[in-house]
């Protein structure tokens, strides 16, 4: 693949990642992150740092910050936000070619979305997971996950 095509692909994936993090940020309380109100400041800071690291090319740091943010959301009981961060974590791992870790995070995200009844994001997680399973050569499981995504999308 020519380098310009790779650059466009990475930029597109980066924009997708930013969109996912933006959804998580928008889902939080409108109070400023410096307040002592209901905003999970540590989680939001972790997401912002993950974005910064990702766009600076420090992918290991981005993954670490996103992982910490996801753990914080889980501690707070915010499964929807934890799922969205997990979806992005899985995508980052897949982008880096670490499909096994990607599948793990995407599977966790799909479970979190199912628990909160978020069908749309559950389907997104399943599709991303099935693609990663395909890269791993686990075609039977990929087909099962694609079928589940199709079933969920149809309801």
mmCIF file with all atom_site columns, C-alpha atoms in Angstrom:
data_model
loop_
_atom_site.group_PDB
_atom_site.id
_atom_site.type_symbol
_atom_site.label_atom_id
_atom_site.label_alt_id
_atom_site.label_comp_id
_atom_site.label_asym_id
_atom_site.label_entity_id
_atom_site.label_seq_id
_atom_site.pdbx_PDB_ins_code
_atom_site.Cartn_x
_atom_site.Cartn_y
_atom_site.Cartn_z
_atom_site.occupancy
_atom_site.B_iso_or_equiv
_atom_site.pdbx_formal_charge
_atom_site.auth_seq_id
_atom_site.auth_comp_id
_atom_site.auth_asym_id
_atom_site.auth_atom_id
_atom_site.pdbx_PDB_model_num
ATOM 1   C CA . UNK A 1 1   ? 0.000   0.000   0.000  1.00 0.00 ? 1   UNK A CA 1
ATOM 2   C CA . UNK A 1 2   ? 1.511   3.399   -0.946 1.00 0.00 ? 2   UNK A CA 1
ATOM 3   C CA . UNK A 1 3   ? 2.513   5.556   2.016  1.00 0.00 ? 3   UNK A CA 1
ATOM 4   C CA . UNK A 1 4   ? -0.059  8.228   1.119  1.00 0.00 ? 4   UNK A CA 1
ATOM 5   C CA . UNK A 1 5   ? -2.809  5.604   1.309  1.00 0.00 ? 5   UNK A CA 1
ATOM 6   C CA . UNK A 1 6   ? -1.472  4.408   4.663  1.00 0.00 ? 6   UNK A CA 1
ATOM 7   C CA . UNK A 1 7   ? -1.379  7.997   5.945  1.00 0.00 ? 7   UNK A CA 1
ATOM 8   C CA . UNK A 1 8   ? -4.991  8.570   4.832  1.00 0.00 ? 8   UNK A CA 1
ATOM 9   C CA . UNK A 1 9   ? -6.070  5.298   6.481  1.00 0.00 ? 9   UNK A CA 1
ATOM 10  C CA . UNK A 1 10  ? -4.348  6.169   9.758  1.00 0.00 ? 10  UNK A CA 1
ATOM 11  C CA . UNK A 1 11  ? -5.819  9.691   9.676  1.00 0.00 ? 11  UNK A CA 1
ATOM 12  C CA . UNK A 1 12  ? -9.283  8.247   9.068  1.00 0.00 ? 12  UNK A CA 1
ATOM 13  C CA . UNK A 1 13  ? -8.914  5.770   11.914 1.00 0.00 ? 13  UNK A CA 1
ATOM 14  C CA . UNK A 1 14  ? -7.657  8.575   14.129 1.00 0.00 ? 14  UNK A CA 1
ATOM 15  C CA . UNK A 1 15  ? -10.741 10.644  13.349 1.00 0.00 ? 15  UNK A CA 1
ATOM 16  C CA . UNK A 1 16  ? -12.910 7.629   14.172 1.00 0.00 ? 16  UNK A CA 1
ATOM 17  C CA . UNK A 1 17  ? -11.084 7.258   17.468 1.00 0.00 ? 17  UNK A CA 1
ATOM 18  C CA . UNK A 1 18  ? -11.566 10.936  18.272 1.00 0.00 ? 18  UNK A CA 1
ATOM 19  C CA . UNK A 1 19  ? -15.266 10.663  17.449 1.00 0.00 ? 19  UNK A CA 1
ATOM 20  C CA . UNK A 1 20  ? -15.598 7.767   19.891 1.00 0.00 ? 20  UNK A CA 1
ATOM 21  C CA . UNK A 1 21  ? -13.841 9.637   22.670 1.00 0.00 ? 21  UNK A CA 1
ATOM 22  C CA . UNK A 1 22  ? -15.957 12.710  21.930 1.00 0.00 ? 22  UNK A CA 1
ATOM 23  C CA . UNK A 1 23  ? -19.096 10.632  22.428 1.00 0.00 ? 23  UNK A CA 1
ATOM 24  C CA . UNK A 1 24  ? -17.817 9.568   25.851 1.00 0.00 ? 24  UNK A CA 1
ATOM 25  C CA . UNK A 1 25  ? -16.991 13.154  26.779 1.00 0.00 ? 25  UNK A CA 1
ATOM 26  C CA . UNK A 1 26  ? -20.398 14.389  25.613 1.00 0.00 ? 26  UNK A CA 1
ATOM 27  C CA . UNK A 1 27  ? -22.140 11.726  27.683 1.00 0.00 ? 27  UNK A CA 1
ATOM 28  C CA . UNK A 1 28  ? -20.752 13.171  30.898 1.00 0.00 ? 28  UNK A CA 1
ATOM 29  C CA . UNK A 1 29  ? -22.140 15.900  33.106 1.00 0.00 ? 29  UNK A CA 1
ATOM 30  C CA . UNK A 1 30  ? -21.872 19.417  31.653 1.00 0.00 ? 30  UNK A CA 1
ATOM 31  C CA . UNK A 1 31  ? -19.988 20.573  34.763 1.00 0.00 ? 31  UNK A CA 1
ATOM 32  C CA . UNK A 1 32  ? -16.412 21.653  34.021 1.00 0.00 ? 32  UNK A CA 1
ATOM 33  C CA . UNK A 1 33  ? -13.825 18.930  34.603 1.00 0.00 ? 33  UNK A CA 1
ATOM 34  C CA . UNK A 1 34  ? -12.159 20.948  37.363 1.00 0.00 ? 34  UNK A CA 1
ATOM 35  C CA . UNK A 1 35  ? -15.271 20.886  39.540 1.00 0.00 ? 35  UNK A CA 1
ATOM 36  C CA . UNK A 1 36  ? -15.830 18.486  42.402 1.00 0.00 ? 36  UNK A CA 1
ATOM 37  C CA . UNK A 1 37  ? -19.259 17.612  40.989 1.00 0.00 ? 37  UNK A CA 1
ATOM 38  C CA . UNK A 1 38  ? -20.402 14.398  39.351 1.00 0.00 ? 38  UNK A CA 1
ATOM 39  C CA . UNK A 1 39  ? -17.896 14.530  36.489 1.00 0.00 ? 39  UNK A CA 1
ATOM 40  C CA . UNK A 1 40  ? -15.388 11.674  36.796 1.00 0.00 ? 40  UNK A CA 1
ATOM 41  C CA . UNK A 1 41  ? -12.396 13.966  36.424 1.00 0.00 ? 41  UNK A CA 1
ATOM 42  C CA . UNK A 1 42  ? -9.804  11.195  36.473 1.00 0.00 ? 42  UNK A CA 1
ATOM 43  C CA . UNK A 1 43  ? -11.547 9.294   33.701 1.00 0.00 ? 43  UNK A CA 1
ATOM 44  C CA . UNK A 1 44  ? -12.042 12.371  31.545 1.00 0.00 ? 44  UNK A CA 1
ATOM 45  C CA . UNK A 1 45  ? -8.440  13.429  32.055 1.00 0.00 ? 45  UNK A CA 1
ATOM 46  C CA . UNK A 1 46  ? -7.333  9.950   31.019 1.00 0.00 ? 46  UNK A CA 1
ATOM 47  C CA . UNK A 1 47  ? -9.382  10.184  27.843 1.00 0.00 ? 47  UNK A CA 1
ATOM 48  C CA . UNK A 1 48  ? -7.973  13.592  27.004 1.00 0.00 ? 48  UNK A CA 1
ATOM 49  C CA . UNK A 1 49  ? -4.435  12.368  27.627 1.00 0.00 ? 49  UNK A CA 1
ATOM 50  C CA . UNK A 1 50  ? -5.119  9.288   25.504 1.00 0.00 ? 50  UNK A CA 1
ATOM 51  C CA . UNK A 1 51  ? -6.257  11.542  22.658 1.00 0.00 ? 51  UNK A CA 1
ATOM 52  C CA . UNK A 1 52  ? -3.167  13.703  23.015 1.00 0.00 ? 52  UNK A CA 1
ATOM 53  C CA . UNK A 1 53  ? -0.828  10.705  23.058 1.00 0.00 ? 53  UNK A CA 1
ATOM 54  C CA . UNK A 1 54  ? -2.610  9.047   20.133 1.00 0.00 ? 54  UNK A CA 1
ATOM 55  C CA . UNK A 1 55  ? -2.345  12.106  17.904 1.00 0.00 ? 55  UNK A CA 1
ATOM 56  C CA . UNK A 1 56  ? 1.264   12.601  18.981 1.00 0.00 ? 56  UNK A CA 1
ATOM 57  C CA . UNK A 1 57  ? 2.113   9.082   17.841 1.00 0.00 ? 57  UNK A CA 1
ATOM 58  C CA . UNK A 1 58  ? 2.674   7.753   21.370 1.00 0.00 ? 58  UNK A CA 1
ATOM 59  C CA . UNK A 1 59  ? 0.346   4.798   21.021 1.00 0.00 ? 59  UNK A CA 1
ATOM 60  C CA . UNK A 1 60  ? 1.540   2.856   24.075 1.00 0.00 ? 60  UNK A CA 1
ATOM 61  C CA . UNK A 1 61  ? 0.865   5.919   26.240 1.00 0.00 ? 61  UNK A CA 1
ATOM 62  C CA . UNK A 1 62  ? -2.546  6.379   24.577 1.00 0.00 ? 62  UNK A CA 1
ATOM 63  C CA . UNK A 1 63  ? -3.479  2.784   25.329 1.00 0.00 ? 63  UNK A CA 1
ATOM 64  C CA . UNK A 1 64  ? -2.304  3.101   28.944 1.00 0.00 ? 64  UNK A CA 1
ATOM 65  C CA . UNK A 1 65  ? -4.296  6.292   29.534 1.00 0.00 ? 65  UNK A CA 1
ATOM 66  C CA . UNK A 1 66  ? -7.418  4.889   27.893 1.00 0.00 ? 66  UNK A CA 1
ATOM 67  C CA . UNK A 1 67  ? -7.103  1.721   29.984 1.00 0.00 ? 67  UNK A CA 1
ATOM 68  C CA . UNK A 1 68  ? -6.904  3.774   33.173 1.00 0.00 ? 68  UNK A CA 1
ATOM 69  C CA . UNK A 1 69  ? -9.927  5.830   32.094 1.00 0.00 ? 69  UNK A CA 1
ATOM 70  C CA . UNK A 1 70  ? -11.897 2.672   31.373 1.00 0.00 ? 70  UNK A CA 1
ATOM 71  C CA . UNK A 1 71  ? -11.014 1.247   34.799 1.00 0.00 ? 71  UNK A CA 1
ATOM 72  C CA . UNK A 1 72  ? -12.197 4.472   36.416 1.00 0.00 ? 72  UNK A CA 1
ATOM 73  C CA . UNK A 1 73  ? -15.514 4.370   34.533 1.00 0.00 ? 73  UNK A CA 1
ATOM 74  C CA . UNK A 1 74  ? -16.005 0.755   35.631 1.00 0.00 ? 74  UNK A CA 1
ATOM 75  C CA . UNK A 1 75  ? -15.277 1.730   39.258 1.00 0.00 ? 75  UNK A CA 1
ATOM 76  C CA . UNK A 1 76  ? -17.891 4.481   38.943 1.00 0.00 ? 76  UNK A CA 1
ATOM 77  C CA . UNK A 1 77  ? -20.416 2.042   37.493 1.00 0.00 ? 77  UNK A CA 1
ATOM 78  C CA . UNK A 1 78  ? -20.631 3.875   34.161 1.00 0.00 ? 78  UNK A CA 1
ATOM 79  C CA . UNK A 1 79  ? -20.785 0.826   31.900 1.00 0.00 ? 79  UNK A CA 1
ATOM 80  C CA . UNK A 1 80  ? -21.772 2.834   28.813 1.00 0.00 ? 80  UNK A CA 1
ATOM 81  C CA . UNK A 1 81  ? -18.694 5.076   29.024 1.00 0.00 ? 81  UNK A CA 1
ATOM 82  C CA . UNK A 1 82  ? -16.474 2.099   29.900 1.00 0.00 ? 82  UNK A CA 1
ATOM 83  C CA . UNK A 1 83  ? -17.796 0.282   26.848 1.00 0.00 ? 83  UNK A CA 1
ATOM 84  C CA . UNK A 1 84  ? -17.075 3.230   24.563 1.00 0.00 ? 84  UNK A CA 1
ATOM 85  C CA . UNK A 1 85  ? -13.533 3.505   25.851 1.00 0.00 ? 85  UNK A CA 1
ATOM 86  C CA . UNK A 1 86  ? -13.173 -0.272  25.454 1.00 0.00 ? 86  UNK A CA 1
ATOM 87  C CA . UNK A 1 87  ? -14.359 -0.028  21.862 1.00 0.00 ? 87  UNK A CA 1
ATOM 88  C CA . UNK A 1 88  ? -11.659 2.567   21.226 1.00 0.00 ? 88  UNK A CA 1
ATOM 89  C CA . UNK A 1 89  ? -9.028  0.534   23.074 1.00 0.00 ? 89  UNK A CA 1
ATOM 90  C CA . UNK A 1 90  ? -9.854  -2.489  20.955 1.00 0.00 ? 90  UNK A CA 1
ATOM 91  C CA . UNK A 1 91  ? -9.611  -0.371  17.821 1.00 0.00 ? 91  UNK A CA 1
ATOM 92  C CA . UNK A 1 92  ? -6.224  0.998   18.882 1.00 0.00 ? 92  UNK A CA 1
ATOM 93  C CA . UNK A 1 93  ? -4.876  -2.503  19.444 1.00 0.00 ? 93  UNK A CA 1
ATOM 94  C CA . UNK A 1 94  ? -6.227  -3.660  16.076 1.00 0.00 ? 94  UNK A CA 1
ATOM 95  C CA . UNK A 1 95  ? -4.700  -0.612  14.399 1.00 0.00 ? 95  UNK A CA 1
ATOM 96  C CA . UNK A 1 96  ? -1.351  -1.630  15.876 1.00 0.00 ? 96  UNK A CA 1
ATOM 97  C CA . UNK A 1 97  ? -1.757  -5.205  14.665 1.00 0.00 ? 97  UNK A CA 1
ATOM 98  C CA . UNK A 1 98  ? -2.270  -6.657  18.154 1.00 0.00 ? 98  UNK A CA 1
ATOM 99  C CA . UNK A 1 99  ? -5.461  -8.468  17.203 1.00 0.00 ? 99  UNK A CA 1
ATOM 100 C CA . UNK A 1 100 ? -5.649  -10.706 20.275 1.00 0.00 ? 100 UNK A CA 1
ATOM 101 C CA . UNK A 1 101 ? -5.706  -7.749  22.678 1.00 0.00 ? 101 UNK A CA 1
ATOM 102 C CA . UNK A 1 102 ? -8.069  -5.957  20.318 1.00 0.00 ? 102 UNK A CA 1
ATOM 103 C CA . UNK A 1 103 ? -10.510 -8.873  20.410 1.00 0.00 ? 103 UNK A CA 1
ATOM 104 C CA . UNK A 1 104 ? -10.314 -8.988  24.203 1.00 0.00 ? 104 UNK A CA 1
ATOM 105 C CA . UNK A 1 105 ? -11.226 -5.303  24.576 1.00 0.00 ? 105 UNK A CA 1
ATOM 106 C CA . UNK A 1 106 ? -13.887 -5.447  21.874 1.00 0.00 ? 106 UNK A CA 1
ATOM 107 C CA . UNK A 1 107 ? -15.491 -8.496  23.504 1.00 0.00 ? 107 UNK A CA 1
ATOM 108 C CA . UNK A 1 108 ? -15.572 -6.686  26.845 1.00 0.00 ? 108 UNK A CA 1
ATOM 109 C CA . UNK A 1 109 ? -17.069 -3.605  25.171 1.00 0.00 ? 109 UNK A CA 1
ATOM 110 C CA . UNK A 1 110 ? -19.792 -5.715  23.527 1.00 0.00 ? 110 UNK A CA 1
ATOM 111 C CA . UNK A 1 111 ? -20.711 -7.197  26.928 1.00 0.00 ? 111 UNK A CA 1
ATOM 112 C CA . UNK A 1 112 ? -20.824 -3.757  28.555 1.00 0.00 ? 112 UNK A CA 1
ATOM 113 C CA . UNK A 1 113 ? -23.031 -2.406  25.764 1.00 0.00 ? 113 UNK A CA 1
ATOM 114 C CA . UNK A 1 114 ? -25.369 -5.403  26.046 1.00 0.00 ? 114 UNK A CA 1
ATOM 115 C CA . UNK A 1 115 ? -25.713 -4.805  29.798 1.00 0.00 ? 115 UNK A CA 1
ATOM 116 C CA . UNK A 1 116 ? -26.823 -1.209  29.270 1.00 0.00 ? 116 UNK A CA 1
ATOM 117 C CA . UNK A 1 117 ? -29.004 -2.025  26.248 1.00 0.00 ? 117 UNK A CA 1
ATOM 118 C CA . UNK A 1 118 ? -26.912 -0.053  23.752 1.00 0.00 ? 118 UNK A CA 1
ATOM 119 C CA . UNK A 1 119 ? -27.659 -2.088  20.629 1.00 0.00 ? 119 UNK A CA 1
ATOM 120 C CA . UNK A 1 120 ? -25.929 0.275   18.190 1.00 0.00 ? 120 UNK A CA 1
ATOM 121 C CA . UNK A 1 121 ? -22.562 0.221   19.972 1.00 0.00 ? 121 UNK A CA 1
ATOM 122 C CA . UNK A 1 122 ? -22.893 -3.499  20.662 1.00 0.00 ? 122 UNK A CA 1
ATOM 123 C CA . UNK A 1 123 ? -23.198 -4.085  16.906 1.00 0.00 ? 123 UNK A CA 1
ATOM 124 C CA . UNK A 1 124 ? -20.197 -1.817  16.274 1.00 0.00 ? 124 UNK A CA 1
ATOM 125 C CA . UNK A 1 125 ? -18.117 -3.767  18.796 1.00 0.00 ? 125 UNK A CA 1
ATOM 126 C CA . UNK A 1 126 ? -19.174 -7.089  17.282 1.00 0.00 ? 126 UNK A CA 1
ATOM 127 C CA . UNK A 1 127 ? -18.278 -5.990  13.745 1.00 0.00 ? 127 UNK A CA 1
ATOM 128 C CA . UNK A 1 128 ? -14.863 -4.725  14.856 1.00 0.00 ? 128 UNK A CA 1
ATOM 129 C CA . UNK A 1 129 ? -14.301 -7.920  16.848 1.00 0.00 ? 129 UNK A CA 1
ATOM 130 C CA . UNK A 1 130 ? -15.259 -10.123 13.891 1.00 0.00 ? 130 UNK A CA 1
ATOM 131 C CA . UNK A 1 131 ? -12.820 -8.244  11.655 1.00 0.00 ? 131 UNK A CA 1
ATOM 132 C CA . UNK A 1 132 ? -10.027 -8.722  14.215 1.00 0.00 ? 132 UNK A CA 1
ATOM 133 C CA . UNK A 1 133 ? -10.891 -12.425 14.526 1.00 0.00 ? 133 UNK A CA 1
ATOM 134 C CA . UNK A 1 134 ? -10.586 -12.663 10.745 1.00 0.00 ? 134 UNK A CA 1
ATOM 135 C CA . UNK A 1 135 ? -7.066  -11.225 10.960 1.00 0.00 ? 135 UNK A CA 1
ATOM 136 C CA . UNK A 1 136 ? -6.291  -13.883 13.578 1.00 0.00 ? 136 UNK A CA 1
ATOM 137 C CA . UNK A 1 137 ? -7.552  -16.573 11.209 1.00 0.00 ? 137 UNK A CA 1
ATOM 138 C CA . UNK A 1 138 ? -10.414 -17.584 13.521 1.00 0.00 ? 138 UNK A CA 1
ATOM 139 C CA . UNK A 1 139 ? -12.962 -17.609 10.715 1.00 0.00 ? 139 UNK A CA 1
ATOM 140 C CA . UNK A 1 140 ? -15.585 -19.746 12.454 1.00 0.00 ? 140 UNK A CA 1
ATOM 141 C CA . UNK A 1 141 ? -15.748 -17.412 15.458 1.00 0.00 ? 141 UNK A CA 1
ATOM 142 C CA . UNK A 1 142 ? -15.671 -14.383 13.149 1.00 0.00 ? 142 UNK A CA 1
ATOM 143 C CA . UNK A 1 143 ? -18.696 -15.749 11.281 1.00 0.00 ? 143 UNK A CA 1
ATOM 144 C CA . UNK A 1 144 ? -20.561 -16.347 14.563 1.00 0.00 ? 144 UNK A CA 1
ATOM 145 C CA . UNK A 1 145 ? -19.820 -12.799 15.747 1.00 0.00 ? 145 UNK A CA 1
ATOM 146 C CA . UNK A 1 146 ? -20.813 -11.299 12.379 1.00 0.00 ? 146 UNK A CA 1
ATOM 147 C CA . UNK A 1 147 ? -24.082 -13.286 12.561 1.00 0.00 ? 147 UNK A CA 1
ATOM 148 C CA . UNK A 1 148 ? -24.727 -11.972 16.072 1.00 0.00 ? 148 UNK A CA 1
ATOM 149 C CA . UNK A 1 149 ? -24.077 -8.418  14.896 1.00 0.00 ? 149 UNK A CA 1
ATOM 150 C CA . UNK A 1 150 ? -26.480 -8.916  11.995 1.00 0.00 ? 150 UNK A CA 1
ATOM 151 C CA . UNK A 1 151 ? -29.156 -10.303 14.326 1.00 0.00 ? 151 UNK A CA 1
ATOM 152 C CA . UNK A 1 152 ? -28.759 -7.397  16.760 1.00 0.00 ? 152 UNK A CA 1
ATOM 153 C CA . UNK A 1 153 ? -28.789 -4.839  13.968 1.00 0.00 ? 153 UNK A CA 1
ATOM 154 C CA . UNK A 1 154 ? -32.057 -6.254  12.611 1.00 0.00 ? 154 UNK A CA 1
ATOM 155 C CA . UNK A 1 155 ? -33.949 -5.864  15.890 1.00 0.00 ? 155 UNK A CA 1
#
